C-alpha positions as semicolon CSV with decimal commas, in nm:
position;residue;x (nm);y (nm);z (nm)
1;M;2,958;-1,412;-0,003
2;V;2,657;-1,555;0,117
3;A;2,743;-1,514;0,468
4;L;2,775;-1,195;0,418
5;A;2,437;-1,134;0,271
6;W;2,246;-1,384;0,585
7;L;2,426;-1,136;0,835
8;V;2,278;-0,812;0,593
9;I;1,952;-0,980;0,598
10;Q;1,918;-1,084;0,948
11;T;2,055;-0,706;1,064
12;G;1,721;-0,569;0,842
13;R;1,483;-0,366;0,962
14;G;1,121;-0,367;0,852
15;Q;0,829;-0,102;0,772
16;D;0,651;-0,115;1,070
17;D;1,025;0,012;1,283
18;Y;0,954;0,359;1,145
19;S;0,609;0,392;1,159
20;N;0,670;0,591;1,421
21;E;0,950;0,827;1,394
22;P;0,811;1,134;1,240
23;G;1,120;1,293;1,234
24;I;1,252;1,139;0,937
25;D;1,321;1,326;0,637
26;S;1,250;1,259;0,302
27;G;1,649;1,141;0,208
28;A;1,665;0,891;0,530
29;R;1,347;0,755;0,448
30;I;1,483;0,743;0,049
31;E;1,781;0,596;0,153
32;I;1,597;0,273;0,420
33;E;1,415;0,184;0,103
34;G;1,730;0,174;-0,068
35;L;1,853;-0,072;0,228
36;R;1,521;-0,265;0,171
37;Q;1,571;-0,319;-0,164
38;Q;1,909;-0,439;-0,151
39;I;1,810;-0,677;0,118
40;E;1,502;-0,807;-0,109
41;A;1,764;-0,880;-0,450
42;L;2,001;-1,057;-0,196
43;R;1,713;-1,271;-0,063
44;G;1,668;-1,334;-0,441
45;Q;2,023;-1,407;-0,526
46;I;2,072;-1,641;-0,181
47;E;1,798;-1,901;-0,301
48;A;1,995;-1,850;-0,637
49;L;2,312;-1,971;-0,480
50;Q;2,167;-2,241;-0,269
51;N;2,014;-2,367;-0,600
52;Q;2,284;-2,332;-0,762
53;V;2,491;-2,535;-0,467
54;Q;2,245;-2,765;-0,491
55;Q;2,329;-2,873;-0,882
56;L;2,732;-2,876;-0,811
57;G;2,885;-3,185;-0,791
58;S;3,187;-3,243;-0,743
59;A;3,272;-3,050;-1,047
60;P;3,348;-2,683;-0,992
61;Q;3,154;-2,404;-1,191
62;A;3,174;-2,004;-1,171
63;M;2,962;-1,868;-0,898
64;P;2,727;-1,624;-1,043
65;Q;2,772;-1,254;-1,008
66;M;2,607;-1,038;-0,749
67;N;2,506;-0,715;-0,978
68;D;2,162;-0,670;-0,953
69;Q;2,118;-0,312;-0,810
70;P;1,730;-0,237;-0,765
71;F;1,770;0,089;-0,631
72;V;1,959;0,388;-0,857
73;K;1,988;0,700;-0,668
74;E;2,181;0,936;-0,916
75;G;2,099;1,268;-1,108
76;P;2,079;1,606;-0,943
77;N;1,728;1,552;-0,756
78;T;1,827;1,246;-0,604
79;I;1,510;1,250;-0,376
80;L;1,261;1,432;-0,552
81;D;1,307;1,200;-0,873
82;A;1,274;0,890;-0,644
83;Y;0,949;0,898;-0,534
84;A;0,838;0,719;-0,852
85;Q;1,068;0,520;-0,872
86;V;0,935;0,118;-0,938
87;V;1,058;-0,075;-0,676
88;L;1,065;-0,445;-0,570
89;I;0,786;-0,488;-0,275
90;A;0,968;-0,644;-0,031
91;N;0,807;-0,914;0,198
92;R;0,482;-0,773;0,079
93;R;0,243;-1,054;0,248
94;E;0,314;-0,901;0,527
95;V;0,285;-0,574;0,495
96;N;-0,110;-0,593;0,685
97;K;0,045;-0,825;0,982
98;G;-0,243;-0,784;1,258
99;I;-0,459;-0,583;1,015
100;V;-0,810;-0,797;0,922
101;V;-0,954;-0,684;0,560
102;G;-1,345;-0,644;0,545
103;G;-1,406;-0,834;0,300
104;P;-1,716;-0,807;0,050
105;S;-1,993;-1,086;0,308
106;F;-1,854;-0,904;0,619
107;L;-1,931;-0,573;0,457
108;E;-2,291;-0,649;0,310
109;S;-2,341;-0,764;0,593
110;F;-2,198;-0,496;0,848
111;L;-2,367;-0,156;0,641
112;G;-2,592;-0,358;0,369
113;R;-2,541;-0,362;0,012
114;P;-2,467;-0,017;-0,203
115;R;-2,612;-0,130;-0,486
116;E;-2,849;-0,452;-0,528
117;V;-2,697;-0,517;-0,910
118;L;-2,379;-0,452;-1,005
119;S;-2,160;-0,424;-1,312
120;D;-1,794;-0,379;-1,383
121;D;-1,872;0,020;-1,456
122;C;-1,913;0,285;-1,163
123;E;-2,307;0,329;-1,104
124;P;-2,456;0,518;-0,846
125;M;-2,468;0,425;-0,477
126;T;-2,891;0,365;-0,379
127;N;-2,851;0,268;-0,037
128;P;-2,978;0,523;0,092
129;K;-2,840;0,481;0,472
130;L;-2,462;0,458;0,263
131;K;-2,562;0,705;0,082
132;D;-2,659;0,978;0,347
133;L;-2,260;0,924;0,512
134;L;-2,099;0,999;0,163
135;V;-1,935;1,333;0,104
136;L;-1,710;1,478;-0,117
137;A;-1,430;1,666;0,025
138;D;-1,038;1,793;-0,074
139;V;-0,866;1,578;0,122
140;G;-0,489;1,698;0,181
141;P;-0,346;1,707;-0,218
142;I;-0,719;1,533;-0,356
143;K;-1,034;1,526;-0,327
144;V;-1,264;1,190;-0,267
145;N;-1,583;1,088;-0,244
146;M;-1,592;0,887;0,052
147;L;-1,792;0,788;0,396
148;Q;-1,694;1,072;0,655
149;P;-1,534;0,871;0,900
150;A;-1,301;0,736;0,562
151;V;-1,243;1,122;0,472
152;D;-1,147;1,204;0,852
153;S;-0,905;0,905;0,855
154;L;-0,790;1,001;0,527
155;N;-0,694;1,349;0,641
156;R;-0,500;1,262;0,982
157;V;-0,301;1,066;0,765
158;F;-0,211;1,295;0,500
159;E;-0,153;1,599;0,796
160;K;0,114;1,300;0,900
161;V;0,276;1,283;0,557
162;R;0,268;1,665;0,525
163;A;0,451;1,691;0,838
164;T;0,713;1,448;0,812
165;D;0,745;1,438;0,428
166;P;0,644;1,745;0,229
167;D;0,828;1,646;-0,093
168;L;0,637;1,339;-0,111
169;Y;0,281;1,482;-0,039
170;E;0,314;1,738;-0,345
171;R;0,367;1,418;-0,480
172;I;0,033;1,224;-0,403
173;N;-0,234;1,198;-0,704
174;T;-0,556;0,976;-0,728
175;A;-0,705;0,723;-0,935
176;G;-1,020;0,760;-0,767
177;A;-1,199;0,650;-0,430
178;L;-1,596;0,554;-0,459
179;C;-1,682;0,334;-0,742
180;V;-2,003;0,104;-0,678
181;R;-1,889;-0,185;-0,886
182;Q;-1,857;-0,524;-0,887
183;I;-1,503;-0,672;-0,847
184;R;-1,309;-0,728;-1,148
185;G;-1,298;-1,051;-1,248
186;T;-1,601;-1,156;-1,010
187;V;-1,929;-1,183;-1,114
188;G;-2,208;-0,961;-0,804
189;R;-1,880;-0,953;-0,533
190;T;-1,876;-0,591;-0,383
191;S;-1,607;-0,373;-0,443
192;T;-1,459;-0,232;-0,107
193;H;-1,470;0,118;-0,368
194;S;-1,867;0,086;-0,367
195;F;-1,856;0,194;0,015
196;G;-1,671;0,481;-0,044
197;L;-1,430;0,288;0,203
198;A;-1,178;0,313;-0,058
199;V;-0,920;0,496;-0,257
200;D;-0,663;0,423;-0,542
201;L;-0,282;0,649;-0,471
202;N;0,000;0,721;-0,719
203;I;0,285;0,986;-0,762
204;D;0,266;1,199;-1,029
205;G;-0,043;1,007;-1,187
206;H;0,138;0,723;-1,290
207;L;-0,063;0,422;-1,246
208;D;0,088;0,074;-1,086
209;T;0,094;-0,237;-1,318
210;L;-0,189;-0,506;-1,108
211;G;-0,018;-0,786;-0,984
212;D;0,371;-0,740;-1,084
213;G;0,474;-0,720;-0,725
214;K;0,615;-0,342;-0,745
215;T;0,559;-0,065;-0,682
216;Q;0,636;0,313;-0,711
217;L;0,926;0,366;-0,370
218;G;0,639;0,684;-0,261
219;L;0,392;0,455;-0,209
220;T;0,560;0,213;0,047
221;I;0,632;0,506;0,221
222;L;0,292;0,640;0,223
223;A;0,187;0,280;0,370
224;D;0,365;0,337;0,658
225;F;0,128;0,579;0,775
226;F;-0,206;0,406;0,649
227;N;-0,053;0,071;0,839
228;E;-0,009;0,320;1,223
229;E;-0,377;0,512;1,088
230;G;-0,489;0,077;1,049
231;W;-0,559;0,093;0,696
232;V;-0,498;-0,214;0,450
233;W;-0,237;-0,185;0,183
234;G;-0,345;-0,368;-0,145
235;A;0,033;-0,442;-0,188
236;G;-0,072;-0,743;0,080
237;F;-0,303;-0,880;-0,150
238;T;-0,315;-1,217;-0,374
239;R;-0,283;-1,033;-0,659
240;E;-0,133;-0,735;-0,607
241;D;-0,280;-0,393;-0,575
242;S;-0,033;-0,184;-0,441
243;M;-0,248;0,181;-0,547
244;H;-0,525;0,029;-0,340
245;F;-0,590;0,179;-0,001
246;E;-0,927;0,027;0,220
247;I;-1,024;0,058;0,552
248;S;-0,928;-0,226;0,786
249;R;-1,208;-0,415;0,935
250;Q;-1,068;-0,317;1,302
251;M;-1,184;0,039;1,220
252;L;-1,518;-0,051;1,070
253;E;-1,598;-0,163;1,374
254;Q;-1,449;0,112;1,636
255;W;-1,699;0,353;1,426
256;R;-1,939;0,141;1,504
257;L;-1,898;0,148;1,854
258;E;-1,818;0,525;1,839
259;G;-2,196;0,562;1,580
260;K;-2,038;0,706;1,355
261;I;-2,163;0,424;1,120
Protein backbone atom coordinates (compact mmCIF):
# COMPACT_ATOMS: atom_id res chain seq x y z
CA MET A 1 0.00 0.00 0.00
CA VAL A 2 2.79 2.41 0.93
CA ALA A 3 4.72 1.52 -2.20
CA LEU A 4 1.65 2.20 -4.35
CA ALA A 5 1.11 5.56 -2.68
CA TRP A 6 4.78 6.42 -3.22
CA LEU A 7 4.43 5.63 -6.90
CA VAL A 8 1.36 7.88 -7.20
CA ILE A 9 3.21 10.77 -5.57
CA GLN A 10 6.31 10.33 -7.73
CA THR A 11 4.27 10.36 -10.93
CA GLY A 12 1.98 13.26 -9.91
CA ARG A 13 2.14 16.54 -11.83
CA GLY A 14 2.42 19.93 -10.14
CA GLN A 15 0.29 22.97 -10.87
CA ASP A 16 2.81 24.50 -13.28
CA ASP A 17 2.39 21.51 -15.62
CA TYR A 18 -1.10 22.71 -16.54
CA SER A 19 -0.73 26.50 -16.60
CA ASN A 20 0.08 26.51 -20.33
CA GLU A 21 -2.77 24.23 -21.48
CA PRO A 22 -5.59 26.63 -22.43
CA GLY A 23 -7.59 23.84 -24.08
CA ILE A 24 -8.31 22.01 -20.80
CA ASP A 25 -12.04 22.13 -20.04
CA SER A 26 -13.72 22.57 -16.67
CA GLY A 27 -14.23 18.87 -16.07
CA ALA A 28 -10.60 18.06 -16.82
CA ARG A 29 -9.32 20.78 -14.49
CA ILE A 30 -11.49 19.46 -11.66
CA GLU A 31 -10.26 15.93 -12.32
CA ILE A 32 -6.71 17.28 -12.06
CA GLU A 33 -7.46 18.98 -8.74
CA GLY A 34 -9.09 15.79 -7.49
CA LEU A 35 -5.87 13.90 -8.16
CA ARG A 36 -3.88 16.61 -6.39
CA GLN A 37 -6.09 16.27 -3.32
CA GLN A 38 -5.74 12.47 -3.34
CA ILE A 39 -1.96 12.78 -3.59
CA GLU A 40 -1.90 15.27 -0.71
CA ALA A 41 -4.02 12.91 1.40
CA LEU A 42 -1.71 10.01 0.56
CA ARG A 43 1.30 12.04 1.64
CA GLY A 44 -0.30 12.60 5.03
CA GLN A 45 -1.29 8.93 5.33
CA ILE A 46 2.20 7.76 4.41
CA GLU A 47 3.69 10.03 7.05
CA ALA A 48 1.27 8.63 9.62
CA LEU A 49 2.11 5.07 8.59
CA GLN A 50 5.82 5.75 8.85
CA ASN A 51 5.30 7.03 12.37
CA GLN A 52 3.33 3.88 13.16
CA VAL A 53 6.10 1.67 11.80
CA GLN A 54 8.70 3.44 13.94
CA GLN A 55 6.60 2.76 17.03
CA LEU A 56 5.79 -0.83 16.18
CA GLY A 57 8.43 -3.00 17.84
CA SER A 58 7.75 -6.74 17.93
CA ALA A 59 4.04 -6.72 18.70
CA PRO A 60 1.87 -6.68 15.56
CA GLN A 61 -0.73 -3.94 15.36
CA ALA A 62 -3.62 -3.34 13.02
CA MET A 63 -2.74 -0.83 10.34
CA PRO A 64 -5.08 2.16 9.92
CA GLN A 65 -7.58 2.12 7.09
CA MET A 66 -6.81 4.53 4.25
CA ASN A 67 -10.34 5.80 3.89
CA ASP A 68 -9.78 9.57 3.75
CA GLN A 69 -11.84 11.10 0.94
CA PRO A 70 -10.72 14.74 0.64
CA PHE A 71 -12.33 15.31 -2.75
CA VAL A 72 -16.06 14.55 -3.03
CA LYS A 73 -17.48 14.53 -6.53
CA GLU A 74 -21.14 13.61 -6.80
CA GLY A 75 -24.51 15.05 -7.78
CA PRO A 76 -26.00 16.28 -11.04
CA ASN A 77 -23.92 19.50 -11.25
CA THR A 78 -20.52 18.07 -10.40
CA ILE A 79 -18.45 20.61 -12.30
CA LEU A 80 -20.37 23.73 -11.27
CA ASP A 81 -20.71 22.68 -7.62
CA ALA A 82 -17.03 21.78 -7.32
CA TYR A 83 -15.68 25.32 -7.84
CA ALA A 84 -16.75 26.48 -4.36
CA GLN A 85 -15.70 23.25 -2.66
CA VAL A 86 -13.11 23.71 0.10
CA VAL A 87 -9.95 21.65 -0.45
CA LEU A 88 -6.43 21.38 0.97
CA ILE A 89 -3.77 23.56 -0.68
CA ALA A 90 -1.23 21.10 -2.06
CA ASN A 91 2.45 22.10 -1.65
CA ARG A 92 1.41 25.61 -0.71
CA ARG A 93 4.98 26.70 0.12
CA GLU A 94 5.89 26.09 -3.53
CA VAL A 95 3.00 27.91 -5.23
CA ASN A 96 5.03 31.11 -5.74
CA LYS A 97 8.30 29.43 -6.68
CA GLY A 98 10.39 31.82 -8.79
CA ILE A 99 8.12 34.80 -8.05
CA VAL A 100 9.35 37.46 -5.59
CA VAL A 101 7.04 39.23 -3.14
CA GLY A 102 7.53 42.99 -3.04
CA GLY A 103 6.88 43.48 0.67
CA PRO A 104 6.15 46.74 2.55
CA SER A 105 9.72 48.05 2.66
CA PHE A 106 10.37 47.53 -1.03
CA LEU A 107 6.99 48.93 -2.07
CA GLU A 108 7.44 52.12 -0.05
CA SER A 109 10.96 52.69 -1.34
CA PHE A 110 9.87 51.95 -4.91
CA LEU A 111 6.53 53.79 -5.03
CA GLY A 112 6.39 55.99 -1.93
CA ARG A 113 4.10 55.68 1.07
CA PRO A 114 0.41 55.73 0.05
CA ARG A 115 -0.58 57.52 3.27
CA GLU A 116 1.51 58.90 6.13
CA VAL A 117 -0.57 57.50 9.01
CA LEU A 118 -2.04 54.01 8.69
CA SER A 119 -4.66 52.20 10.74
CA ASP A 120 -6.57 48.92 10.47
CA ASP A 121 -9.33 50.73 8.56
CA CYS A 122 -9.40 51.52 4.84
CA GLU A 123 -8.66 55.24 4.39
CA PRO A 124 -8.07 57.53 1.39
CA MET A 125 -4.76 57.45 -0.47
CA THR A 126 -2.91 60.76 -0.02
CA ASN A 127 0.18 60.17 -2.19
CA PRO A 128 -0.66 62.30 -5.28
CA LYS A 129 1.65 60.42 -7.67
CA LEU A 130 0.14 57.05 -6.79
CA LYS A 131 -3.36 58.48 -6.68
CA ASP A 132 -3.04 59.69 -10.27
CA LEU A 133 -2.34 56.10 -11.35
CA LEU A 134 -5.53 54.74 -9.77
CA VAL A 135 -8.46 53.75 -11.97
CA LEU A 136 -11.90 52.45 -11.07
CA ALA A 137 -12.79 49.87 -13.69
CA ASP A 138 -14.92 46.86 -14.53
CA VAL A 139 -12.40 44.07 -14.99
CA GLY A 140 -13.86 40.81 -16.21
CA PRO A 141 -16.63 39.82 -13.79
CA ILE A 142 -15.68 42.30 -11.01
CA LYS A 143 -15.08 46.01 -10.37
CA VAL A 144 -11.75 47.15 -8.90
CA ASN A 145 -9.92 50.33 -7.93
CA MET A 146 -6.24 49.68 -8.66
CA LEU A 147 -3.17 51.11 -10.38
CA GLN A 148 -3.64 51.19 -14.15
CA PRO A 149 -0.96 48.62 -15.05
CA ALA A 150 -2.38 46.23 -12.43
CA VAL A 151 -5.83 46.61 -13.99
CA ASP A 152 -4.36 45.86 -17.42
CA SER A 153 -2.65 42.73 -16.07
CA LEU A 154 -5.81 41.59 -14.28
CA ASN A 155 -7.73 42.02 -17.53
CA ARG A 156 -5.30 39.66 -19.27
CA VAL A 157 -5.73 37.07 -16.52
CA PHE A 158 -9.51 37.18 -16.64
CA GLU A 159 -9.63 37.08 -20.42
CA LYS A 160 -7.64 33.83 -20.36
CA VAL A 161 -9.95 32.43 -17.66
CA ARG A 162 -13.04 33.41 -19.67
CA ALA A 163 -11.70 31.75 -22.83
CA THR A 164 -10.53 28.60 -21.06
CA ASP A 165 -13.07 28.04 -18.30
CA PRO A 166 -16.21 30.19 -18.78
CA ASP A 167 -18.09 28.37 -16.01
CA LEU A 168 -15.44 29.36 -13.47
CA TYR A 169 -15.29 32.89 -14.89
CA GLU A 170 -18.97 33.41 -14.12
CA ARG A 171 -18.46 32.36 -10.48
CA ILE A 172 -15.61 34.78 -9.66
CA ASN A 173 -16.38 37.35 -6.97
CA THR A 174 -14.26 39.85 -5.03
CA ALA A 175 -13.83 40.96 -1.43
CA GLY A 176 -12.08 44.17 -2.51
CA ALA A 177 -8.90 45.60 -3.98
CA LEU A 178 -7.74 49.10 -2.91
CA CYS A 179 -7.64 49.52 0.87
CA VAL A 180 -5.06 51.93 2.33
CA ARG A 181 -4.29 50.37 5.70
CA GLN A 182 -1.60 48.59 7.68
CA ILE A 183 -1.24 44.82 7.53
CA ARG A 184 -3.63 43.42 10.11
CA GLY A 185 -1.84 42.46 13.31
CA THR A 186 1.03 44.89 12.68
CA VAL A 187 1.74 48.54 13.44
CA GLY A 188 2.64 50.73 10.46
CA ARG A 189 3.51 47.95 7.97
CA THR A 190 1.77 48.92 4.74
CA SER A 191 -0.55 46.37 3.12
CA THR A 192 -0.09 45.73 -0.60
CA HIS A 193 -3.77 46.65 -0.94
CA SER A 194 -2.75 50.20 0.03
CA PHE A 195 -0.91 50.64 -3.28
CA GLY A 196 -3.74 49.37 -5.49
CA LEU A 197 -1.64 46.30 -6.30
CA ALA A 198 -3.69 43.49 -4.74
CA VAL A 199 -7.15 41.99 -5.03
CA ASP A 200 -9.06 39.48 -2.89
CA LEU A 201 -11.08 36.94 -4.87
CA ASN A 202 -13.51 34.17 -4.01
CA ILE A 203 -16.05 31.87 -5.59
CA ASP A 204 -19.74 32.76 -5.26
CA GLY A 205 -19.06 35.33 -2.53
CA HIS A 206 -17.93 32.74 0.04
CA LEU A 207 -14.91 34.12 1.89
CA ASP A 208 -11.88 31.94 2.59
CA THR A 209 -10.90 31.19 6.19
CA LEU A 210 -7.55 32.86 6.86
CA GLY A 211 -4.70 30.57 7.87
CA ASP A 212 -6.41 27.18 7.73
CA GLY A 213 -4.33 25.79 4.84
CA LYS A 214 -7.46 25.27 2.73
CA THR A 215 -9.11 27.14 -0.12
CA GLN A 216 -11.87 26.90 -2.68
CA LEU A 217 -11.11 24.61 -5.58
CA GLY A 218 -11.88 27.41 -8.03
CA LEU A 219 -9.13 29.55 -6.49
CA THR A 220 -6.56 26.79 -7.07
CA ILE A 221 -7.50 26.90 -10.75
CA LEU A 222 -7.37 30.71 -10.86
CA ALA A 223 -3.93 30.57 -9.24
CA ASP A 224 -2.53 28.87 -12.35
CA PHE A 225 -3.58 31.82 -14.51
CA PHE A 226 -2.23 34.40 -12.04
CA ASN A 227 1.04 32.49 -11.76
CA GLU A 228 1.47 32.57 -15.53
CA GLU A 229 1.01 36.36 -15.48
CA GLY A 230 3.52 36.73 -12.62
CA TRP A 231 1.24 37.47 -9.67
CA VAL A 232 1.89 36.31 -6.09
CA TRP A 233 -0.74 34.03 -4.52
CA GLY A 234 -1.38 34.53 -0.79
CA ALA A 235 -1.75 30.77 -0.29
CA GLY A 236 2.04 30.65 -0.03
CA PHE A 237 2.29 33.24 2.77
CA THR A 238 3.37 32.16 6.26
CA ARG A 239 -0.16 33.02 7.35
CA GLU A 240 -2.02 31.52 4.42
CA ASP A 241 -4.41 33.95 2.70
CA SER A 242 -5.63 32.17 -0.43
CA MET A 243 -8.14 34.89 -1.43
CA HIS A 244 -5.24 37.29 -1.92
CA PHE A 245 -3.45 37.90 -5.23
CA GLU A 246 -0.85 40.66 -5.58
CA ILE A 247 1.59 42.10 -8.10
CA SER A 248 5.10 40.65 -7.83
CA ARG A 249 8.33 42.59 -7.51
CA GLN A 250 9.40 41.42 -10.98
CA MET A 251 6.29 42.95 -12.54
CA LEU A 252 6.80 46.28 -10.77
CA GLU A 253 10.40 46.49 -11.92
CA GLN A 254 9.34 45.64 -15.48
CA TRP A 255 6.66 48.35 -15.43
CA ARG A 256 9.21 50.87 -14.21
CA LEU A 257 11.47 49.99 -17.16
CA GLU A 258 8.50 50.37 -19.49
CA GLY A 259 7.60 53.78 -18.02
CA LYS A 260 4.19 52.62 -16.72
CA ILE A 261 4.82 53.66 -13.11
